[in-house]
Amino acid sequence: MMLRITELVGDGGDARLAVEGRVTARTVAALEQACVEAMKRHPALDLDVSQVQFADAVGLDFLRRLDGDRVRLVGCTGFLRELLQTTPTDTLERSTR
């Protein structure tokens, strides 16, 4: 499975999308489209990323940019949270040591 996106009813009428699989350069456009569509119908969006198995640099960048006022990432595993908090420059510096 590359990526599965399921729209659920969130608390208080907010949108909730459950994301499963891999958030990569190949799948991020579908995730972006699903988020845009959900935000057209709802004031806020919870993006449940608890079942994300892998995210490449493009996917991580998208998730970082998405997390904000109207979108909240929920269910982050410790591993994904660490990746999201590491800047691309940090990752490059670590890999060259």
PDB file of C-alpha atoms in Angstrom, residues 5 7 15 17 19 28-42 44-47 62-63 66 70-71 73:
ATOM      1  CA  ILE A   5      -6.560   8.510   3.099  1.00  0.00           C
ATOM      2  CA  GLU A   7     -12.078  10.991   5.890  1.00  0.00           C
ATOM      3  CA  ALA A  15     -12.588  17.287   9.509  1.00  0.00           C
ATOM      4  CA  LEU A  17      -8.308  12.497   7.818  1.00  0.00           C
ATOM      5  CA  VAL A  19      -3.438   8.687   6.725  1.00  0.00           C
ATOM      6  CA  VAL A  28       2.011  13.916  -1.390  1.00  0.00           C
ATOM      7  CA  ALA A  29      -0.146  15.416  -4.177  1.00  0.00           C
ATOM      8  CA  ALA A  30      -3.030  13.081  -3.292  1.00  0.00           C
ATOM      9  CA  LEU A  31      -2.691  13.953   0.391  1.00  0.00           C
ATOM     10  CA  GLU A  32      -2.579  17.654  -0.390  1.00  0.00           C
ATOM     11  CA  GLN A  33      -5.723  17.391  -2.521  1.00  0.00           C
ATOM     12  CA  ALA A  34      -7.567  15.507   0.226  1.00  0.00           C
ATOM     13  CA  CYS A  35      -6.563  18.165   2.773  1.00  0.00           C
ATOM     14  CA  VAL A  36      -7.656  21.026   0.514  1.00  0.00           C
ATOM     15  CA  GLU A  37     -11.030  19.376  -0.119  1.00  0.00           C
ATOM     16  CA  ALA A  38     -11.606  18.704   3.590  1.00  0.00           C
ATOM     17  CA  MET A  39     -10.688  22.277   4.539  1.00  0.00           C
ATOM     18  CA  LYS A  40     -13.187  23.642   2.011  1.00  0.00           C
ATOM     19  CA  ARG A  41     -15.971  21.967   4.005  1.00  0.00           C
ATOM     20  CA  HIS A  42     -14.655  22.349   7.561  1.00  0.00           C
ATOM     21  CA  ALA A  44     -10.219  22.922  10.855  1.00  0.00           C
ATOM     22  CA  LEU A  45      -8.577  19.613  10.051  1.00  0.00           C
ATOM     23  CA  ASP A  46      -7.057  16.926  12.242  1.00  0.00           C
ATOM     24  CA  LEU A  47      -4.618  14.811  10.256  1.00  0.00           C
ATOM     25  CA  PHE A  62       4.752  18.861   3.327  1.00  0.00           C
ATOM     26  CA  LEU A  63       3.717  17.717   6.815  1.00  0.00           C
ATOM     27  CA  LEU A  66       0.756  21.749   6.811  1.00  0.00           C
ATOM     28  CA  ARG A  70      -6.147  25.148  10.621  1.00  0.00           C
ATOM     29  CA  VAL A  71      -4.399  21.781  10.484  1.00  0.00           C
ATOM     30  CA  LEU A  73      -1.141  16.594  13.156  1.00  0.00           C
TER      31      LEU A  73
END
